[in-house]
mmCIF file of C-alpha atoms in Angstrom:
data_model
loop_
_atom_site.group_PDB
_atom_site.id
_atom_site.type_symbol
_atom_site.label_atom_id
_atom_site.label_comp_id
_atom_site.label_asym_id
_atom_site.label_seq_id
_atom_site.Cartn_x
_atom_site.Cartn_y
_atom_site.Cartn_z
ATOM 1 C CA UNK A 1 0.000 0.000 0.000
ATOM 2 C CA UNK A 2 1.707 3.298 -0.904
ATOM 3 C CA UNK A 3 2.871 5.475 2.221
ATOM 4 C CA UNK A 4 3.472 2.264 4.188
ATOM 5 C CA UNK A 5 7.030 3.138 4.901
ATOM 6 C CA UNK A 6 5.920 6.153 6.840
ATOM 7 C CA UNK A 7 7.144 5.759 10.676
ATOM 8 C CA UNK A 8 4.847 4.633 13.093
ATOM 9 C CA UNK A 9 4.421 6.286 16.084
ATOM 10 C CA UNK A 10 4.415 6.097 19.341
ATOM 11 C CA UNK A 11 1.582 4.799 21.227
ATOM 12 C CA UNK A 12 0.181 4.539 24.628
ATOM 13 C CA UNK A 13 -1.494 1.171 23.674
ATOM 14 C CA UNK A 14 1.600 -1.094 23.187
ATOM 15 C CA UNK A 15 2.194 -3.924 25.293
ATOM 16 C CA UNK A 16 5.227 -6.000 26.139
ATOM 17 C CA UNK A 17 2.952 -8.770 23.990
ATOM 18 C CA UNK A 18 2.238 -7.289 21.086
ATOM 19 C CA UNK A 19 3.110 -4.327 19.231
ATOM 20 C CA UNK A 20 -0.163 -2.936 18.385
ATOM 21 C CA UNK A 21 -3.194 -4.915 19.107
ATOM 22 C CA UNK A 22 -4.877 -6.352 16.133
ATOM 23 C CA UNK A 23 -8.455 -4.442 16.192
ATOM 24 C CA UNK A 24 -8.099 -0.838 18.083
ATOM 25 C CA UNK A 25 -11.448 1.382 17.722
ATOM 26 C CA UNK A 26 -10.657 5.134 19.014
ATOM 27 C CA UNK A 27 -13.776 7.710 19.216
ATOM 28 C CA UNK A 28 -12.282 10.763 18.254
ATOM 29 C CA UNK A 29 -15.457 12.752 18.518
ATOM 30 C CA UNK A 30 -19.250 11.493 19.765
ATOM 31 C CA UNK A 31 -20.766 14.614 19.569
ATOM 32 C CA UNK A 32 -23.809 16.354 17.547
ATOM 33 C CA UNK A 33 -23.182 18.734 14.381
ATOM 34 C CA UNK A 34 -23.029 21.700 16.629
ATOM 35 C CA UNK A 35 -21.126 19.595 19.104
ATOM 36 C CA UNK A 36 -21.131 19.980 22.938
ATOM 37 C CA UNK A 37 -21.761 22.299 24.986
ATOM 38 C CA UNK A 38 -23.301 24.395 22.275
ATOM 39 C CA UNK A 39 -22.478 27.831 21.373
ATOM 40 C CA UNK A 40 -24.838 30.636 23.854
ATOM 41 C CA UNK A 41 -26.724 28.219 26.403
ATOM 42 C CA UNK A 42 -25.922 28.058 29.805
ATOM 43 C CA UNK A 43 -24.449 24.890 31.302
ATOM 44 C CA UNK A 44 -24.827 23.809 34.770
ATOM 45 C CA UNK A 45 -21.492 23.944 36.228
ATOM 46 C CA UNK A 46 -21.709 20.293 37.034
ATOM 47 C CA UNK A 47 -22.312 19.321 33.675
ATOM 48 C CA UNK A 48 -19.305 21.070 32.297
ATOM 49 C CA UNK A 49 -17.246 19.720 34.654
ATOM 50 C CA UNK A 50 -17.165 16.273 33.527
ATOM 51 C CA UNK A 51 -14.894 15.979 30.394
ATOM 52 C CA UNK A 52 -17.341 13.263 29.038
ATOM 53 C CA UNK A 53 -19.823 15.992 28.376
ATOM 54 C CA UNK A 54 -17.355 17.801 26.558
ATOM 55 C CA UNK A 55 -18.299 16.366 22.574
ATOM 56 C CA UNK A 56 -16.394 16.922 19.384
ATOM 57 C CA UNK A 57 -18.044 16.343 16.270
ATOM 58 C CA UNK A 58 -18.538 12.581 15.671
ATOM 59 C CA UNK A 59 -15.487 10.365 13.932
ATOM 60 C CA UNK A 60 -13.451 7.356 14.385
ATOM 61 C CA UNK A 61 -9.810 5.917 14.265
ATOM 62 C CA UNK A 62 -9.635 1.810 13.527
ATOM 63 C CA UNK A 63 -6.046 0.500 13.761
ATOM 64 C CA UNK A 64 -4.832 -3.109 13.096
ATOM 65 C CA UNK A 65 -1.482 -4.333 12.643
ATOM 66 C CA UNK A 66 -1.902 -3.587 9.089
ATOM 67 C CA UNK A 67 -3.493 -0.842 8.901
ATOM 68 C CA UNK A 68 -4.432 2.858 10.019
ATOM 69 C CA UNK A 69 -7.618 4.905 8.924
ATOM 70 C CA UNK A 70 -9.955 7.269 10.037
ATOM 71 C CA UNK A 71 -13.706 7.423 9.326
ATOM 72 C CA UNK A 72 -14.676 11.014 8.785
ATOM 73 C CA UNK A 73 -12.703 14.488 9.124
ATOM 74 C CA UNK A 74 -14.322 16.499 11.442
ATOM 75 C CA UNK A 75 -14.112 20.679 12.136
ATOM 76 C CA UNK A 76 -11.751 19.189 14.889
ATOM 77 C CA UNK A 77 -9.904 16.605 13.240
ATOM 78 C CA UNK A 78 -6.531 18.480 14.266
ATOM 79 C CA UNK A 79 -7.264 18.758 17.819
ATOM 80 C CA UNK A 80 -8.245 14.906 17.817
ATOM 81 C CA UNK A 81 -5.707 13.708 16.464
ATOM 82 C CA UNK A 82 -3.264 15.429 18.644
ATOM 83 C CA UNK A 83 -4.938 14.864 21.417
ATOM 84 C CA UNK A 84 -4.447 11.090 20.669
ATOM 85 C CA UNK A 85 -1.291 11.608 19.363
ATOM 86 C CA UNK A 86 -2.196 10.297 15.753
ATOM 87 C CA UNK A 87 -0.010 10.798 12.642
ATOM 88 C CA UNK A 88 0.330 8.344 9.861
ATOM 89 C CA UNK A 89 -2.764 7.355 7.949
ATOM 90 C CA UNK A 90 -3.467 4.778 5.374
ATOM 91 C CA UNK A 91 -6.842 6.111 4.137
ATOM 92 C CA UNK A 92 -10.027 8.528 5.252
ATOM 93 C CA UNK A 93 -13.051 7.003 4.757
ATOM 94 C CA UNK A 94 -16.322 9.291 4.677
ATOM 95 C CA UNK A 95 -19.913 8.850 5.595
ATOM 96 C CA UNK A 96 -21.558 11.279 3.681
ATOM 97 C CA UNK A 97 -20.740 14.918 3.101
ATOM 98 C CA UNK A 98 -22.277 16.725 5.748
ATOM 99 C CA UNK A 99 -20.087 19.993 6.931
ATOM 100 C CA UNK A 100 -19.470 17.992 10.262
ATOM 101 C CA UNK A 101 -18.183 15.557 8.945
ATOM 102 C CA UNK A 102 -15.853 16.513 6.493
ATOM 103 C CA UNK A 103 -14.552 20.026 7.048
ATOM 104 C CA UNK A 104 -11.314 18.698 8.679
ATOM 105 C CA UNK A 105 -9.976 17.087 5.618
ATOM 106 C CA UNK A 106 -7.600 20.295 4.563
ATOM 107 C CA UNK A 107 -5.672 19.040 7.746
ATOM 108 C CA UNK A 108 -4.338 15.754 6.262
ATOM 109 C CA UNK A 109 -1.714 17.960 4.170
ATOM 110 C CA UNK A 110 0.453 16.752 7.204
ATOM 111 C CA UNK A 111 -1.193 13.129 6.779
ATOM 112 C CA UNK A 112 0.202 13.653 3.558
ATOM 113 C CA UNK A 113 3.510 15.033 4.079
ATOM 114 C CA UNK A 114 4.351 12.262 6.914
ATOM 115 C CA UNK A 115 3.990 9.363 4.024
ATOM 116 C CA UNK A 116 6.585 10.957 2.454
ATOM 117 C CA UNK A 117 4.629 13.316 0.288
ATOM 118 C CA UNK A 118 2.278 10.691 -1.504
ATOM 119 C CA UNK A 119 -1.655 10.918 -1.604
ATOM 120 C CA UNK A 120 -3.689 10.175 0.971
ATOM 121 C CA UNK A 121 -6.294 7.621 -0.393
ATOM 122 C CA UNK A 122 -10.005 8.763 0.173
ATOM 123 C CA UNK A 123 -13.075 6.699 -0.206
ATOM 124 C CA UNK A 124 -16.366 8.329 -0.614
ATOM 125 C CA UNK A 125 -19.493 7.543 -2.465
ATOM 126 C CA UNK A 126 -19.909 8.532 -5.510
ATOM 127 C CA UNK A 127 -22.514 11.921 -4.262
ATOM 128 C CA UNK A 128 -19.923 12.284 -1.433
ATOM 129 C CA UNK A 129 -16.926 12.673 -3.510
ATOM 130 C CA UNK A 130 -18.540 14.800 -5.616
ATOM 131 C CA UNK A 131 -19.086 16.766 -2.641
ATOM 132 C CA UNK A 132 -15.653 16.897 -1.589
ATOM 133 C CA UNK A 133 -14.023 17.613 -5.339
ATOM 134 C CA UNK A 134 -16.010 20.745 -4.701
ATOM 135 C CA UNK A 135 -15.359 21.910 -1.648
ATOM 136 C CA UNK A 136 -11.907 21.099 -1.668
ATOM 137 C CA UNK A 137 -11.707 21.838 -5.530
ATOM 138 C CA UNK A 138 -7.981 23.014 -5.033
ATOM 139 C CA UNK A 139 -6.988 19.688 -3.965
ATOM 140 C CA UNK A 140 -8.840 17.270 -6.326
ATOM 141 C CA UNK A 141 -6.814 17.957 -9.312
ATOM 142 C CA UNK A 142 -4.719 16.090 -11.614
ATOM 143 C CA UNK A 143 -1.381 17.919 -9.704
ATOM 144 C CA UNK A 144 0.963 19.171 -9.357
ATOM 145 C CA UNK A 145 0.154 20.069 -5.852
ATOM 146 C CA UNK A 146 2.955 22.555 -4.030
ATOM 147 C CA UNK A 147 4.803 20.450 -1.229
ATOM 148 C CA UNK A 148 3.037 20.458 2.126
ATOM 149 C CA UNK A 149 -0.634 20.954 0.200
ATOM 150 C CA UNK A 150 -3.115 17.678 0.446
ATOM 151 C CA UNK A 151 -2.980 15.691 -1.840
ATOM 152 C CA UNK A 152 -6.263 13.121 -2.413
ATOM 153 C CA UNK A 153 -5.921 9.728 -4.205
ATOM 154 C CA UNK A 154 -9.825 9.592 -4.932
ATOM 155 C CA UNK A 155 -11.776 5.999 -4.557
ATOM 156 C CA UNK A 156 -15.158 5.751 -4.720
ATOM 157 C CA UNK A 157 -17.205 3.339 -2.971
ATOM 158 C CA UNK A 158 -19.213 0.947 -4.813
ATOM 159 C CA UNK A 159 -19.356 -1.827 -2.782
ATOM 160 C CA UNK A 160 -17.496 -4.051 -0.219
ATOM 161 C CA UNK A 161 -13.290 -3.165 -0.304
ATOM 162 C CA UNK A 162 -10.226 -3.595 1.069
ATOM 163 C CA UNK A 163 -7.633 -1.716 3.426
ATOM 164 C CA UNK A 164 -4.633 -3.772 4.682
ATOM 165 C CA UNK A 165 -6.120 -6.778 7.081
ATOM 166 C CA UNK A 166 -9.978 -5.279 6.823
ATOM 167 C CA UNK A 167 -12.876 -5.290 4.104
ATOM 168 C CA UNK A 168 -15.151 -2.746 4.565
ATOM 169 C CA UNK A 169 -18.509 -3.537 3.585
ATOM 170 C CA UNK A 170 -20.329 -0.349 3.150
ATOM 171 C CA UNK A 171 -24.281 -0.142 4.478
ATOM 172 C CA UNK A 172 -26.713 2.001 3.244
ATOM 173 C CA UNK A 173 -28.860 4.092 5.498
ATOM 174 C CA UNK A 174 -31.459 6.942 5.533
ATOM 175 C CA UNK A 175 -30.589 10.034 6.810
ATOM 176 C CA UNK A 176 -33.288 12.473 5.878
ATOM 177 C CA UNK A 177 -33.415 13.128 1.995
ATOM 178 C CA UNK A 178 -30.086 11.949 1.463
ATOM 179 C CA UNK A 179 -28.165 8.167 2.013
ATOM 180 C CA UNK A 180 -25.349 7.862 4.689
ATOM 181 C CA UNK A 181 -22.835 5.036 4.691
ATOM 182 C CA UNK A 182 -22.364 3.180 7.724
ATOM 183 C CA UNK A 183 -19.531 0.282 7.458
ATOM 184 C CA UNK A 184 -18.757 -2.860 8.321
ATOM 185 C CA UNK A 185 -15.615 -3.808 9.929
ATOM 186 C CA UNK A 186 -14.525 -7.844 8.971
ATOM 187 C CA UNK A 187 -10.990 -8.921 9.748
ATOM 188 C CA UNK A 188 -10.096 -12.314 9.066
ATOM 189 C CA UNK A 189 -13.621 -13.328 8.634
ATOM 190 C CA UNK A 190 -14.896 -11.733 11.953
ATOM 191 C CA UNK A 191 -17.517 -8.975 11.829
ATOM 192 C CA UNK A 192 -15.602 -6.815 14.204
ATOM 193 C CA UNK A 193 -17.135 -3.702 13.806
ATOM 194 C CA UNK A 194 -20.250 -1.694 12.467
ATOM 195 C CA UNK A 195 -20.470 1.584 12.545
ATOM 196 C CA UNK A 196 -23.321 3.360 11.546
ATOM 197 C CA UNK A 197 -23.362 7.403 13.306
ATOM 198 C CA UNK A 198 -26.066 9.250 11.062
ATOM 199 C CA UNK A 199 -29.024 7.372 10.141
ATOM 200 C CA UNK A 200 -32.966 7.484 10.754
ATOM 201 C CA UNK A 201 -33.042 3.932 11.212
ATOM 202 C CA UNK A 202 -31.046 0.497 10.695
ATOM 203 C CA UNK A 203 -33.554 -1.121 7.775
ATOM 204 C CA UNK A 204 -33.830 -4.856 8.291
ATOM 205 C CA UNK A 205 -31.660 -5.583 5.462
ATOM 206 C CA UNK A 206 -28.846 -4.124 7.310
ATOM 207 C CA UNK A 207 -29.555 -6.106 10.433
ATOM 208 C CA UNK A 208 -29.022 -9.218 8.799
ATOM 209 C CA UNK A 209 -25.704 -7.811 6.911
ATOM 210 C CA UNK A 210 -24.205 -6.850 10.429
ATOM 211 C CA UNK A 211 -25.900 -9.959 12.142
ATOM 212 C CA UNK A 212 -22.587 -11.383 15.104
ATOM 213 C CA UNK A 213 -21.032 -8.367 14.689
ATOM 214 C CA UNK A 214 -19.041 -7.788 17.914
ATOM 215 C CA UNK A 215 -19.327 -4.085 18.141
ATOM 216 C CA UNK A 216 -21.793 -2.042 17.156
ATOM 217 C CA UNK A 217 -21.870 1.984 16.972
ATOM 218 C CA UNK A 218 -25.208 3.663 16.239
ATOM 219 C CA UNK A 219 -26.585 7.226 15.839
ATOM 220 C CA UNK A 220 -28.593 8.232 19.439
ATOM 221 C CA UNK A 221 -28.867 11.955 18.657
ATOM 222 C CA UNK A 222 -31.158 12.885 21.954
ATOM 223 C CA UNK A 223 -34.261 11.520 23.940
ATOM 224 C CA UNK A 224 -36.906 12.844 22.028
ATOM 225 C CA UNK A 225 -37.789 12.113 18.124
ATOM 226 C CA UNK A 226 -35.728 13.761 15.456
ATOM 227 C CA UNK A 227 -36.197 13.456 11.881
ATOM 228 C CA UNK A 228 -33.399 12.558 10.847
ATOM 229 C CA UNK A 229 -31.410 10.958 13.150
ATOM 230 C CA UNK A 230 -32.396 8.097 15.915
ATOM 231 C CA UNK A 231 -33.720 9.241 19.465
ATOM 232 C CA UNK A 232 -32.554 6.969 22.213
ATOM 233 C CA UNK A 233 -35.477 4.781 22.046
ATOM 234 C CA UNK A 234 -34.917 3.763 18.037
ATOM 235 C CA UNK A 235 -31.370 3.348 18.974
ATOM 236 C CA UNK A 236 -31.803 0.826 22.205
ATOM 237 C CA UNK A 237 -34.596 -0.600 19.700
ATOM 238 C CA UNK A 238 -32.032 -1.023 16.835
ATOM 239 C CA UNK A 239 -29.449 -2.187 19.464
ATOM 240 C CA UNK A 240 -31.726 -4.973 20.363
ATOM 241 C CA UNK A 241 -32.575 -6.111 16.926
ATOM 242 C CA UNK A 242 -28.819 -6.355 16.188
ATOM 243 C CA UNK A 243 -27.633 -7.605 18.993
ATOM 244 C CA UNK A 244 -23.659 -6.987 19.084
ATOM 245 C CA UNK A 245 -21.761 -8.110 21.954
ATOM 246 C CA UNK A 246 -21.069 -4.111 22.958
ATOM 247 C CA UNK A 247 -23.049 -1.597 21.587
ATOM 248 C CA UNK A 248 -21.626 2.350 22.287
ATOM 249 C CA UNK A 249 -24.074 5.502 20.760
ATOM 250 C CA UNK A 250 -22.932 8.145 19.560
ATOM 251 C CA UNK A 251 -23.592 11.828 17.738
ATOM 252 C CA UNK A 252 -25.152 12.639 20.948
ATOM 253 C CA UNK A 253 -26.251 16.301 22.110
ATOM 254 C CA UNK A 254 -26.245 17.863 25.494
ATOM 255 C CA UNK A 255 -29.324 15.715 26.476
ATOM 256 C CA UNK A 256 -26.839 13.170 27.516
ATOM 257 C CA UNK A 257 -25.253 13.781 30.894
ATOM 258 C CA UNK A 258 -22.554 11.703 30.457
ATOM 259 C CA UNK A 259 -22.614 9.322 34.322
ATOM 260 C CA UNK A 260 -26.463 9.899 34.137
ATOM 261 C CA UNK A 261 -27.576 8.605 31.010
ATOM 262 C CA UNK A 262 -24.784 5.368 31.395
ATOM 263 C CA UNK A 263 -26.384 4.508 34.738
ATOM 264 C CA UNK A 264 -30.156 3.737 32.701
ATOM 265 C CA UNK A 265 -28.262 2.338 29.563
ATOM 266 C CA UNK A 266 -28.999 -1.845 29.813
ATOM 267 C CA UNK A 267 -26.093 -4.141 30.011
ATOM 268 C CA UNK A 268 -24.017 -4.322 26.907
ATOM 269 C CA UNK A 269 -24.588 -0.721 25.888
ATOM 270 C CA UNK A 270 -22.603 2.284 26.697
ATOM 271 C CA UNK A 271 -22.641 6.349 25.569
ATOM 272 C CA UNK A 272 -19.477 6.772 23.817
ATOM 273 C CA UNK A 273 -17.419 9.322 24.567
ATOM 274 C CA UNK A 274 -14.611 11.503 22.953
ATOM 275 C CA UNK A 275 -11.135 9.291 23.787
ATOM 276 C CA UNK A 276 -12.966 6.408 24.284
ATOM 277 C CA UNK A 277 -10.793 2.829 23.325
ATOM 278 C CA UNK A 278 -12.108 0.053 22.588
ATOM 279 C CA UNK A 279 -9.950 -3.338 21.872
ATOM 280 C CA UNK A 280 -7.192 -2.759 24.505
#
């Protein structure tokens, strides 16, 4: 895979057994589009004080021993990365083009420039990367770009492919007028992961794609009905149809108080939060 000879860094995750473990699932955000706390409403000082409450914009980092991507670029994609002292990327890997979820991708110029100058592949729907040849029309050229510019190596996804150790089996969901793309996660024939963080619902279809899946990520915007997104009742609902070993929400708003809301989840289901590891 080009850029592979990039160094790897550093992590607080490596064990005296092995050098990365072989499925690692970061949240780098599990917040709403405005994220939390919201820009001019008053907090209770209690709530703020809990970092949990504290909610980027919603995106994840998956890391195997073969391979290193993110799923979405968030407004904050710098900030998260640094804060989990991320570098080297194989690939970005988009939803859908929504401004939260893909304003961030300008900042993988240093993605770019730590795999040795070489593109940074990024797969997209066909709709999303139309999307992003648009907004980032500067960067989705045929070159040359100036050194320490992005540079995109466009894919677009048209069904199930493969990064390193993982296929990624994309999943089609409604999200208003327009079609998200959740993913599924299989390494070595294991449904590790599915990750599905803006949809309306999980259609039955779906279910039965993701059916053992070990870990399941779904859209929980708030308690109450939205129309685009799934309340926290559609989302335990959806949880229970699909029936993951873990389940974690996420693109939650400031109706979540973090050590609240975990207290009524069920077993087996837990509010994600920005940091959060799973596979250690």
């Amino acid at each position: 895979m080009p850029g592979r000879e990039g160094p790897r860094l550093p992590f607080a995750w490596m064990n005296a057994n092995l050098l990365v473990m072989p499925f690692r699932l970061i949240f780098l955000g599990s917040g709403t589009s405005q994220g939390v706390p919201i820009i001019g409403k008053e907090f209770p000082a209690e709530f703020l004080a809990n970092p949990k409450n504290h909610r980027m914009r919603a995106s994840i980092y998956v890391e195997t021993r073969q391979v290193r991507l993110v799923v979405d670029t968030t407004p904050e994609f710098r900030l998260q990365m640094l804060r989990e002292n991320l570098g080297f990327l194989d690939a970005v890997v988009f939803t859908h083009s929504h401004a939260d979820h893909v304003m961030g991708l300008d900042d993988c110029r240093r993605v770019c420039d730590l795999r040795g100058g070489n593109a940074l592949p990024v797969y997209a729907s066909e709709a999303t990367m139309n999307d992003l040849r648009r907004v980032y029309a500067y960067a989705f050229h045929d070159g040359p770009w100036p050194r320490g510019y992005f540079i995109p190596e466009p894919h677009i996804i048209n069904g199930p492919f493969t990064l390193g150790d993982l296929q990624l089996v994309p999943l089609s969901l409604p999200h208003g007028r327009t079609e998200t793309l959740g993913f599924l996660f299989v390494q070595d024939g294991r449904k590790r992961l599915a990750y599905m963080s803006d949809c309306k619902e999980v259609p039955s279809s779906v279910v039965e794609e993701i059916a053992g899946v070990d870990i399941a990520v779904l859209d929980a915007l708030r308690r109450s009905p939205h129309p685009t997104h799934m309340c926290l009742d559609e989302a335990l609902t959806a949880a229970r149809r699909i029936g993951a070993e873990k389940t974690y929400f996420t693109h939650l708003t400031h109706d979540y108080d973090h050590d609240i809301a975990q207290a009524e989840m069920p077993p087996g289901v837990f509010l994600a939060y920005d940091g959060m590891k799973v596979g250690e």
